[in-house]
Amino acid sequence: MTTIPLEHVLILASILFFIGFIGVIARKNTLFILMSLEVMLNATGVAFIGAGSVWQQADGQIMFMLILTLAAAEVAIGLALLIRMQHQYRQLDIDVLSELKGDQG
């Protein structure tokens, strides 16, 4: 059975995390920002799985299950907010959220 070196797993996780980070920074649509956050969470999960596999510890798998739970909660709350935002403002532009501040003075 061949094993994948930890360096390769960490490089893959870093690339995925960077792609997700660029998506969060560059996108204006909140749905794409939410998807980019999911990519970032999965990148950290890949890193935990790879490290746990190399060190023969179950900690990486446990952390990945925690990340999956966090991602599921994030998606549920995020999609509920996006549906409400789409229903009220008819768009998902992040700049619309600045109008939610209300009057400051």
Coordinates of C-alpha atoms in Angstrom, one line a residue:
M1 CA 0.0 0.0 0.0
T2 CA 1.4 3.4 -1.0
T3 CA 1.3 6.3 1.3
I4 CA 1.0 9.9 0.3
P5 CA 3.8 12.0 1.9
L6 CA 2.6 14.6 4.4
E7 CA 4.2 17.4 2.4
H8 CA 2.0 16.7 -0.5
V9 CA -1.1 16.6 1.7
L10 CA -0.1 19.9 3.3
I11 CA 0.6 21.5 -0.1
L12 CA -2.8 20.4 -1.4
A13 CA -4.5 21.7 1.8
S14 CA -2.6 25.0 1.5
I15 CA -3.6 25.4 -2.2
L16 CA -7.3 24.7 -1.3
F17 CA -7.2 27.1 1.6
F18 CA -5.6 29.8 -0.6
I19 CA -8.3 29.3 -3.2
G20 CA -11.0 29.6 -0.6
F21 CA -9.3 32.7 0.9
I22 CA -9.1 34.4 -2.5
G23 CA -12.8 33.6 -3.0
V24 CA -13.7 35.2 0.3
I25 CA -11.7 38.3 -0.5
A26 CA -12.6 38.7 -4.1
R27 CA -16.3 37.8 -4.3
K28 CA -19.2 40.2 -3.7
N29 CA -21.9 37.5 -3.9
T30 CA -22.6 36.1 -0.4
L31 CA -23.4 32.6 -1.7
F32 CA -19.9 32.4 -3.3
I33 CA -18.3 33.7 -0.1
L34 CA -20.1 31.0 1.8
M35 CA -18.9 28.4 -0.7
S36 CA -15.3 29.7 -0.4
L37 CA -15.6 29.4 3.4
E38 CA -16.5 25.7 2.9
V39 CA -13.5 25.2 0.7
M40 CA -11.3 26.7 3.5
L41 CA -12.9 24.4 6.1
N42 CA -12.4 21.4 3.9
A43 CA -8.7 22.4 3.4
T44 CA -8.1 22.3 7.1
G45 CA -9.9 19.0 7.3
V46 CA -7.6 17.6 4.6
A47 CA -4.6 18.8 6.6
F48 CA -5.9 17.1 9.8
I49 CA -6.7 13.9 8.0
G50 CA -3.2 13.8 6.4
A51 CA -1.4 14.6 9.7
G52 CA -3.5 12.0 11.6
S53 CA -2.7 9.4 8.9
V54 CA 1.0 10.0 9.0
W55 CA 1.2 10.0 12.8
Q56 CA -1.2 7.0 13.1
Q57 CA -3.4 9.0 15.5
A58 CA -7.2 9.3 15.5
D59 CA -7.0 12.9 16.5
G60 CA -7.0 14.1 12.9
Q61 CA -10.2 12.2 12.1
I62 CA -11.9 13.5 15.3
M63 CA -10.9 17.1 14.3
F64 CA -12.3 16.4 10.8
M65 CA -15.6 15.3 12.2
L66 CA -15.7 18.5 14.3
I67 CA -14.9 20.5 11.2
L68 CA -17.7 18.7 9.3
T69 CA -20.1 19.5 12.1
L70 CA -19.0 23.2 12.1
A71 CA -19.4 23.3 8.3
A72 CA -22.9 21.9 8.5
A73 CA -24.0 24.4 11.1
E74 CA -22.4 27.2 9.1
V75 CA -24.2 26.1 5.9
A76 CA -27.5 25.8 7.7
I77 CA -27.3 29.3 9.2
G78 CA -25.7 30.9 6.2
L79 CA -28.2 29.6 3.7
A80 CA -31.1 30.6 6.0
L81 CA -29.7 34.1 6.1
L82 CA -29.1 34.1 2.4
I83 CA -32.7 33.0 1.6
R84 CA -34.0 35.7 3.9
M85 CA -31.7 38.3 2.3
Q86 CA -32.7 37.2 -1.2
H87 CA -36.4 37.4 -0.2
Q88 CA -36.1 40.9 1.3
Y89 CA -33.5 42.6 -1.1
R90 CA -33.8 40.5 -4.2
Q91 CA -30.0 40.1 -4.5
L92 CA -27.1 38.6 -2.6
D93 CA -24.6 41.4 -3.0
I94 CA -22.4 41.8 0.1
D95 CA -22.6 45.6 -0.3
V96 CA -26.3 45.4 0.5
L97 CA -25.4 44.3 4.0
S98 CA -24.0 47.7 4.7
E99 CA -27.5 49.1 4.4
L100 CA -28.6 46.9 7.3
K101 CA -26.7 49.1 9.8
G102 CA -29.6 51.5 10.2
D103 CA -29.3 55.1 11.4
Q104 CA -26.2 55.7 13.5
G105 CA -27.1 59.1 14.8

